[in-house]
PDB file of C-alpha atoms in Angstrom:
ATOM      1  CA  SER H1380       3.253  96.031 103.527  1.00 79.00           C
ATOM      2  CA  GLN H1381       1.462  92.786 104.158  1.00 81.00           C
ATOM      3  CA  THR H1382      -2.216  92.307 103.319  1.00 92.00           C
ATOM      4  CA  ILE H1383      -4.519  89.385 103.913  1.00 95.00           C
ATOM      5  CA  HIS H1384      -7.597  88.794 101.765  1.00 96.00           C
ATOM      6  CA  GLN H1385     -10.561  86.525 102.301  1.00 97.00           C
ATOM      7  CA  TRP H1386     -13.426  85.738  99.971  1.00 95.00           C
ATOM      8  CA  PRO H1387     -16.236  85.643  99.743  1.00 97.00           C
ATOM      9  CA  ALA H1388     -17.154  88.155 102.451  1.00 96.00           C
ATOM     10  CA  THR H1389     -20.538  86.541 103.001  1.00 97.00           C
ATOM     11  CA  LEU H1390     -22.020  83.242 101.928  1.00 97.00           C
ATOM     12  CA  VAL H1391     -25.380  81.554 102.331  1.00 98.00           C
ATOM     13  CA  GLN H1392     -25.388  77.853 101.554  1.00 97.00           C
ATOM     14  CA  PRO H1393     -27.929  75.032 101.918  1.00 98.00           C
ATOM     15  CA  VAL H1394     -27.246  72.068 104.166  1.00 97.00           C
ATOM     16  CA  GLY H1395     -25.382  69.358 102.298  1.00 97.00           C
ATOM     17  CA  SER H1396     -23.752  71.685  99.779  1.00 97.00           C
ATOM     18  CA  PRO H1397     -19.967  71.964  99.346  1.00 97.00           C
ATOM     19  CA  LEU H1398     -17.853  74.825 100.628  1.00 97.00           C
ATOM     20  CA  SER H1399     -14.688  76.556  99.551  1.00 98.00           C
ATOM     21  CA  LEU H1400     -13.317  79.609 101.345  1.00 98.00           C
ATOM     22  CA  GLU H1401     -10.122  81.199 100.153  1.00 98.00           C
ATOM     23  CA  CYS H1402      -7.453  83.179 101.951  1.00 98.00           C
ATOM     24  CA  THR H1403      -4.434  84.826 100.350  1.00 97.00           C
ATOM     25  CA  VAL H1404      -1.624  86.834 101.849  1.00 96.00           C
ATOM     26  CA  GLU H1405       0.392  89.478 100.017  1.00 95.00           C
ATOM     27  CA  GLY H1406       3.732  91.003 100.875  1.00 92.00           C
ATOM     28  CA  THR H1407       5.321  88.117 102.710  1.00 89.00           C
ATOM     29  CA  SER H1408       6.685  84.692 101.971  1.00 87.00           C
ATOM     30  CA  ASN H1409       6.326  81.366 103.762  1.00 89.00           C
ATOM     31  CA  PRO H1410       3.932  82.663 106.406  1.00 92.00           C
ATOM     32  CA  ASN H1411       2.295  80.470 109.015  1.00 94.00           C
ATOM     33  CA  LEU H1412      -1.413  80.463 108.144  1.00 96.00           C
ATOM     34  CA  TYR H1413      -4.408  79.766 110.350  1.00 96.00           C
ATOM     35  CA  TRP H1414      -8.163  79.170 110.010  1.00 96.00           C
ATOM     36  CA  TYR H1415     -10.409  80.107 112.930  1.00 95.00           C
ATOM     37  CA  ARG H1416     -14.154  79.895 113.416  1.00 95.00           C
ATOM     38  CA  GLN H1417     -16.107  82.247 115.605  1.00 93.00           C
ATOM     39  CA  ALA H1418     -19.681  81.416 116.525  1.00 85.00           C
ATOM     40  CA  ALA H1419     -22.022  84.338 117.214  1.00 78.00           C
ATOM     41  CA  GLY H1420     -20.944  86.125 120.383  1.00 73.00           C
ATOM     42  CA  ARG H1421     -18.291  83.520 121.109  1.00 78.00           C
ATOM     43  CA  GLY H1422     -14.536  83.210 121.148  1.00 88.00           C
ATOM     44  CA  LEU H1423     -12.040  82.100 118.525  1.00 93.00           C
ATOM     45  CA  GLN H1424     -11.755  78.410 117.764  1.00 91.00           C
ATOM     46  CA  LEU H1425      -8.607  77.338 115.909  1.00 93.00           C
ATOM     47  CA  LEU H1426      -9.516  74.899 113.134  1.00 94.00           C
ATOM     48  CA  PHE H1427      -6.353  74.392 111.084  1.00 95.00           C
ATOM     49  CA  TYR H1428      -2.871  75.790 110.750  1.00 93.00           C
ATOM     50  CA  SER H1429      -0.151  75.426 108.169  1.00 95.00           C
ATOM     51  CA  VAL H1430       3.584  76.072 108.318  1.00 93.00           C
ATOM     52  CA  GLY H1431       4.177  75.465 104.619  1.00 93.00           C
ATOM     53  CA  ILE H1432       2.821  74.228 101.294  1.00 94.00           C
ATOM     54  CA  GLY H1433       0.939  70.978 101.729  1.00 92.00           C
ATOM     55  CA  GLN H1434       1.495  70.975 105.499  1.00 94.00           C
ATOM     56  CA  ILE H1435      -1.794  71.084 107.401  1.00 94.00           C
ATOM     57  CA  SER H1436      -2.462  70.461 111.072  1.00 92.00           C
ATOM     58  CA  SER H1437      -6.006  69.952 112.286  1.00 91.00           C
ATOM     59  CA  GLU H1438      -6.980  71.152 115.732  1.00 87.00           C
ATOM     60  CA  VAL H1439     -10.541  69.882 115.905  1.00 82.00           C
ATOM     61  CA  PRO H1440     -11.944  66.815 114.102  1.00 67.00           C
ATOM     62  CA  GLN H1441     -14.955  67.961 112.140  1.00 79.00           C
ATOM     63  CA  ASN H1442     -16.720  68.305 108.822  1.00 88.00           C
ATOM     64  CA  LEU H1443     -14.090  70.646 107.400  1.00 95.00           C
ATOM     65  CA  SER H1444     -10.716  70.280 105.700  1.00 96.00           C
ATOM     66  CA  ALA H1445      -7.961  72.672 104.692  1.00 97.00           C
ATOM     67  CA  SER H1446      -5.382  72.813 101.951  1.00 97.00           C
ATOM     68  CA  ARG H1447      -2.422  74.992 101.089  1.00 97.00           C
ATOM     69  CA  PRO H1448      -1.752  74.643  97.380  1.00 95.00           C
ATOM     70  CA  GLN H1449       0.534  77.681  97.204  1.00 95.00           C
ATOM     71  CA  ASP H1450       2.814  79.471  99.637  1.00 94.00           C
ATOM     72  CA  ARG H1451       0.402  82.337 100.278  1.00 95.00           C
ATOM     73  CA  GLN H1452      -2.926  80.606  99.677  1.00 96.00           C
ATOM     74  CA  PHE H1453      -4.960  78.764 102.287  1.00 97.00           C
ATOM     75  CA  ILE H1454      -8.302  77.119 101.474  1.00 98.00           C
ATOM     76  CA  LEU H1455     -11.012  75.859 103.807  1.00 97.00           C
ATOM     77  CA  SER H1456     -13.363  73.254 102.352  1.00 97.00           C
ATOM     78  CA  SER H1457     -16.251  70.977 103.108  1.00 96.00           C
ATOM     79  CA  LYS H1458     -17.908  68.297 100.996  1.00 96.00           C
ATOM     80  CA  LYS H1459     -21.267  68.568 102.790  1.00 96.00           C
ATOM     81  CA  LEU H1460     -22.144  71.507 105.014  1.00 96.00           C
ATOM     82  CA  LEU H1461     -23.993  71.052 108.297  1.00 95.00           C
ATOM     83  CA  LEU H1462     -26.140  73.614 110.093  1.00 95.00           C
ATOM     84  CA  SER H1463     -23.486  73.725 112.806  1.00 92.00           C
ATOM     85  CA  ASP H1464     -20.916  74.957 110.270  1.00 94.00           C
ATOM     86  CA  SER H1465     -22.513  78.408 110.326  1.00 94.00           C
ATOM     87  CA  GLY H1466     -20.224  81.078 111.750  1.00 95.00           C
ATOM     88  CA  PHE H1467     -17.617  83.710 111.069  1.00 96.00           C
ATOM     89  CA  TYR H1468     -14.490  82.224 109.499  1.00 97.00           C
ATOM     90  CA  LEU H1469     -11.238  84.041 109.975  1.00 97.00           C
ATOM     91  CA  CYS H1470      -7.928  83.478 108.268  1.00 98.00           C
ATOM     92  CA  ALA H1471      -4.766  84.713 109.942  1.00 96.00           C
ATOM     93  CA  TRP H1472      -1.074  84.869 109.180  1.00 95.00           C
ATOM     94  CA  ARG H1473       1.844  85.150 111.478  1.00 92.00           C
ATOM     95  CA  ARG H1474       5.080  87.126 111.366  1.00 82.00           C
ATOM     96  CA  LEU H1475       7.507  86.056 114.087  1.00 82.00           C
ATOM     97  CA  ILE H1476       5.301  86.324 117.177  1.00 84.00           C
ATOM     98  CA  GLU H1477       2.705  88.753 115.825  1.00 88.00           C
ATOM     99  CA  GLN H1478      -0.449  87.338 114.280  1.00 92.00           C
ATOM    100  CA  PHE H1479      -2.753  89.261 111.943  1.00 94.00           C
ATOM    101  CA  PHE H1480      -6.308  88.440 110.957  1.00 96.00           C
ATOM    102  CA  GLY H1481      -8.166  88.807 107.696  1.00 97.00           C
ATOM    103  CA  PRO H1482     -11.565  90.485 107.320  1.00 97.00           C
ATOM    104  CA  GLY H1483     -13.473  87.219 107.707  1.00 97.00           C
ATOM    105  CA  THR H1484     -16.218  85.333 105.859  1.00 97.00           C
ATOM    106  CA  ARG H1485     -19.713  85.153 107.293  1.00 97.00           C
ATOM    107  CA  LEU H1486     -21.158  81.713 106.476  1.00 97.00           C
ATOM    108  CA  THR H1487     -24.809  80.928 107.011  1.00 97.00           C
ATOM    109  CA  VAL H1488     -25.982  77.365 106.430  1.00 96.00           C
ATOM    110  CA  LEU H1489     -29.740  77.014 105.971  1.00 96.00           C
TER     111      LEU H1489
ATOM    112  CA  GLN X 312      -2.310  74.646 131.567  1.00 62.00           C
ATOM    113  CA  GLN X 313      -2.602  76.099 128.089  1.00 71.00           C
ATOM    114  CA  GLN X 314      -5.734  78.092 128.949  1.00 90.00           C
ATOM    115  CA  VAL X 315      -6.051  81.821 129.285  1.00 95.00           C
ATOM    116  CA  LYS X 316      -8.994  82.865 131.421  1.00 96.00           C
ATOM    117  CA  GLN X 317     -10.536  86.244 130.667  1.00 96.00           C
ATOM    118  CA  SER X 318     -13.021  88.276 132.675  1.00 96.00           C
ATOM    119  CA  PRO X 319     -15.525  89.800 132.675  1.00 97.00           C
ATOM    120  CA  GLN X 320     -17.520  88.328 129.811  1.00 95.00           C
ATOM    121  CA  SER X 321     -19.223  91.674 129.266  1.00 97.00           C
ATOM    122  CA  LEU X 322     -18.601  95.163 130.593  1.00 98.00           C
ATOM    123  CA  ILE X 323     -20.513  98.429 130.456  1.00 98.00           C
ATOM    124  CA  VAL X 324     -18.647 101.662 131.183  1.00 98.00           C
ATOM    125  CA  GLN X 325     -19.721 105.260 131.029  1.00 98.00           C
ATOM    126  CA  LYS X 326     -18.024 107.574 128.575  1.00 98.00           C
ATOM    127  CA  GLY X 327     -14.881 109.002 130.117  1.00 98.00           C
ATOM    128  CA  GLY X 328     -14.511 106.133 132.573  1.00 98.00           C
ATOM    129  CA  ILE X 329     -11.806 103.476 132.849  1.00 98.00           C
ATOM    130  CA  SER X 330     -12.431 100.067 131.307  1.00 98.00           C
ATOM    131  CA  ILE X 331     -10.525  97.175 132.860  1.00 98.00           C
ATOM    132  CA  ILE X 332     -10.350  93.656 131.434  1.00 98.00           C
ATOM    133  CA  ASN X 333      -8.433  90.923 133.207  1.00 98.00           C
ATOM    134  CA  CYS X 334      -6.701  87.739 132.075  1.00 98.00           C
ATOM    135  CA  ALA X 335      -4.970  84.950 133.949  1.00 98.00           C
ATOM    136  CA  TYR X 336      -2.728  82.160 132.727  1.00 96.00           C
ATOM    137  CA  GLU X 337      -1.034  79.064 134.099  1.00 94.00           C
ATOM    138  CA  ASN X 338       1.792  78.329 131.666  1.00 92.00           C
ATOM    139  CA  THR X 339       4.845  80.219 132.921  1.00 91.00           C
ATOM    140  CA  ALA X 340       6.572  79.549 129.590  1.00 91.00           C
ATOM    141  CA  PHE X 341       4.320  82.059 127.810  1.00 93.00           C
ATOM    142  CA  ASP X 342       6.548  84.917 126.641  1.00 91.00           C
ATOM    143  CA  TYR X 343       4.286  87.239 124.678  1.00 94.00           C
ATOM    144  CA  PHE X 344       0.855  88.583 125.599  1.00 96.00           C
ATOM    145  CA  PRO X 345      -1.138  90.466 122.915  1.00 96.00           C
ATOM    146  CA  TRP X 346      -4.555  92.070 123.096  1.00 97.00           C
ATOM    147  CA  TYR X 347      -6.903  92.134 120.121  1.00 97.00           C
ATOM    148  CA  GLN X 348      -9.832  94.440 119.413  1.00 98.00           C
ATOM    149  CA  GLN X 349     -12.714  93.219 117.272  1.00 97.00           C
ATOM    150  CA  PHE X 350     -15.562  95.321 115.922  1.00 96.00           C
ATOM    151  CA  PRO X 351     -18.779  93.580 114.774  1.00 93.00           C
ATOM    152  CA  GLY X 352     -18.376  91.898 111.405  1.00 92.00           C
ATOM    153  CA  LYS X 353     -14.617  92.523 111.289  1.00 95.00           C
ATOM    154  CA  GLY X 354     -11.556  90.450 111.987  1.00 96.00           C
ATOM    155  CA  PRO X 355      -9.682  91.005 115.268  1.00 96.00           C
ATOM    156  CA  ALA X 356      -6.936  93.632 115.088  1.00 96.00           C
ATOM    157  CA  LEU X 357      -3.782  93.611 117.160  1.00 95.00           C
ATOM    158  CA  LEU X 358      -4.134  96.420 119.686  1.00 97.00           C
ATOM    159  CA  ILE X 359      -1.197  96.260 122.068  1.00 96.00           C
ATOM    160  CA  ALA X 360       1.162  93.584 123.368  1.00 96.00           C
ATOM    161  CA  ILE X 361       3.610  93.042 126.200  1.00 96.00           C
ATOM    162  CA  ARG X 362       6.463  90.733 127.126  1.00 94.00           C
ATOM    163  CA  PRO X 363       6.797  89.403 130.696  1.00 92.00           C
ATOM    164  CA  ASP X 364      10.020  91.322 131.370  1.00 92.00           C
ATOM    165  CA  VAL X 365       8.095  94.584 131.754  1.00 94.00           C
ATOM    166  CA  SER X 366       5.274  95.381 134.161  1.00 95.00           C
ATOM    167  CA  GLU X 367       3.455  97.963 132.090  1.00 97.00           C
ATOM    168  CA  LYS X 368       3.119  99.134 128.515  1.00 97.00           C
ATOM    169  CA  LYS X 369       1.173 102.180 127.440  1.00 97.00           C
ATOM    170  CA  GLU X 370       0.027 103.224 123.994  1.00 96.00           C
ATOM    171  CA  GLY X 371      -2.221 106.231 123.995  1.00 97.00           C
ATOM    172  CA  ARG X 372      -5.271 105.510 126.135  1.00 98.00           C
ATOM    173  CA  PHE X 373      -4.501 101.776 126.240  1.00 98.00           C
ATOM    174  CA  THR X 374      -2.295 100.266 128.950  1.00 98.00           C
ATOM    175  CA  ILE X 375      -1.336  96.680 129.678  1.00 97.00           C
ATOM    176  CA  SER X 376      -0.448  95.901 133.272  1.00 97.00           C
ATOM    177  CA  PHE X 377       1.463  92.677 133.813  1.00 97.00           C
ATOM    178  CA  ASN X 378       1.927  90.828 137.103  1.00 96.00           C
ATOM    179  CA  LYS X 379       4.332  87.956 136.500  1.00 94.00           C
ATOM    180  CA  SER X 380       4.194  86.538 140.035  1.00 94.00           C
ATOM    181  CA  ALA X 381       0.386  86.410 139.970  1.00 96.00           C
ATOM    182  CA  LYS X 382       0.340  85.208 136.353  1.00 96.00           C
ATOM    183  CA  GLN X 383      -2.150  87.891 135.472  1.00 97.00           C
ATOM    184  CA  PHE X 384      -2.332  90.727 132.978  1.00 97.00           C
ATOM    185  CA  SER X 385      -4.944  93.332 132.290  1.00 98.00           C
ATOM    186  CA  LEU X 386      -5.984  95.913 129.725  1.00 98.00           C
ATOM    187  CA  HIS X 387      -6.906  99.384 130.906  1.00 98.00           C
ATOM    188  CA  ILE X 388      -8.687 101.818 128.614  1.00 98.00           C
ATOM    189  CA  MET X 389      -8.516 105.333 129.981  1.00 98.00           C
ATOM    190  CA  ASP X 390     -11.110 107.986 129.103  1.00 98.00           C
ATOM    191  CA  SER X 391     -13.238 105.320 127.410  1.00 98.00           C
ATOM    192  CA  GLN X 392     -15.112 106.476 124.324  1.00 98.00           C
ATOM    193  CA  PRO X 393     -18.155 105.066 122.488  1.00 97.00           C
ATOM    194  CA  GLY X 394     -15.800 104.171 119.612  1.00 97.00           C
ATOM    195  CA  ASP X 395     -14.010 101.773 121.973  1.00 98.00           C
ATOM    196  CA  SER X 396     -17.151  99.604 122.099  1.00 98.00           C
ATOM    197  CA  ALA X 397     -15.948  96.260 120.746  1.00 97.00           C
ATOM    198  CA  THR X 398     -14.993  92.760 121.808  1.00 97.00           C
ATOM    199  CA  TYR X 399     -11.531  92.439 123.303  1.00 98.00           C
ATOM    200  CA  PHE X 400      -9.473  89.252 123.391  1.00 97.00           C
ATOM    201  CA  CYS X 401      -6.365  88.623 125.401  1.00 97.00           C
ATOM    202  CA  ALA X 402      -3.937  85.984 124.227  1.00 96.00           C
ATOM    203  CA  ALA X 403      -0.671  84.333 125.131  1.00 95.00           C
ATOM    204  CA  ILE X 404       2.003  82.499 123.223  1.00 91.00           C
ATOM    205  CA  GLN X 405       5.215  80.637 123.855  1.00 87.00           C
ATOM    206  CA  GLY X 406       7.834  81.010 121.183  1.00 80.00           C
ATOM    207  CA  ALA X 407       6.712  79.494 117.894  1.00 74.00           C
ATOM    208  CA  GLN X 408       3.672  77.793 119.388  1.00 79.00           C
ATOM    209  CA  LYS X 409       0.059  78.677 118.639  1.00 85.00           C
ATOM    210  CA  LEU X 410      -1.678  81.653 120.201  1.00 90.00           C
ATOM    211  CA  VAL X 411      -3.971  80.776 123.093  1.00 92.00           C
ATOM    212  CA  PHE X 412      -6.933  83.153 123.290  1.00 94.00           C
ATOM    213  CA  GLY X 413      -9.125  84.186 126.162  1.00 95.00           C
ATOM    214  CA  GLN X 414     -12.873  83.898 125.789  1.00 94.00           C
ATOM    215  CA  GLY X 415     -13.396  87.562 124.939  1.00 95.00           C
ATOM    216  CA  THR X 416     -15.008  90.563 126.651  1.00 97.00           C
ATOM    217  CA  ARG X 417     -17.785  92.533 125.046  1.00 96.00           C
ATOM    218  CA  LEU X 418     -17.224  96.165 126.036  1.00 98.00           C
ATOM    219  CA  THR X 419     -19.974  98.760 125.717  1.00 98.00           C
ATOM    220  CA  ILE X 420     -19.248 102.424 126.359  1.00 98.00           C
ATOM    221  CA  ASN X 421     -22.393 104.395 127.102  1.00 96.00           C
ATOM    222  CA  PRO X 422     -22.398 108.008 125.849  1.00 92.00           C
TER     223      PRO X 422
END
C-alpha cells in the first residue's frame, strides 16, 4: 500500500532563517506530488506541484521554492522565512484521479 | 470558472441530526467530485467521491447528492455523531488537471 511521510511534524523557526520540509511517498512510482499551505481556520492553498523529477510548477509567487530530487521525494524550501510563512504545510500525491494527503507539518515563524 | 463555492462556512448540528454541506461549481468539464474530512492537526482524508453520471452515492452514514443541471453537489451526514466534528472540503477536478477545493466547512456535532 502507498504511504506518504512528512517531516518534521512541527517546526518553530525565527524570521529570516532557512526552511526545508521533506515529503516522501512509498509504494508507488512517478506520482504527481503537491505542496499545499493551510492558514489557521482557512482553506487549502496550492503552492507547487510536480509531475516528475526536476519538474516543478509554481502556483503562487512567494518566498518559497520546491524541488524534486528523486521520484518519490518532494522538498519545500525557503532561504529566509517571513512571519506570513507560518501555517500548516501539506504534501499530497495523486493516483489517477484520487489525491491523498500526508500528515502535515506545523510551521510557526516567530 | 475554476472555483468551487462551499457553504456554510460553519455548521452546528445536534447529535443524531442530519448535517448538510453544499457546493456549487461553474466548470461543466469537471468529471470527479471528492469530499475530504480533516480533523484538527491532521491532513485531509478522502471521505467519499462521485462522478457526474450518477445522482447519488452512499457510503455508510455519508451520502453525496449530485445535481448536474444545477451544477451543485452536497454531502449529507445521517445520524451525525460527535466524532464527525471536523472540517469538510468539497473539491472538483477535470481529468488530469489540479483539484479545485471549496473553502471548507467547520462542522460541530453537539452531544
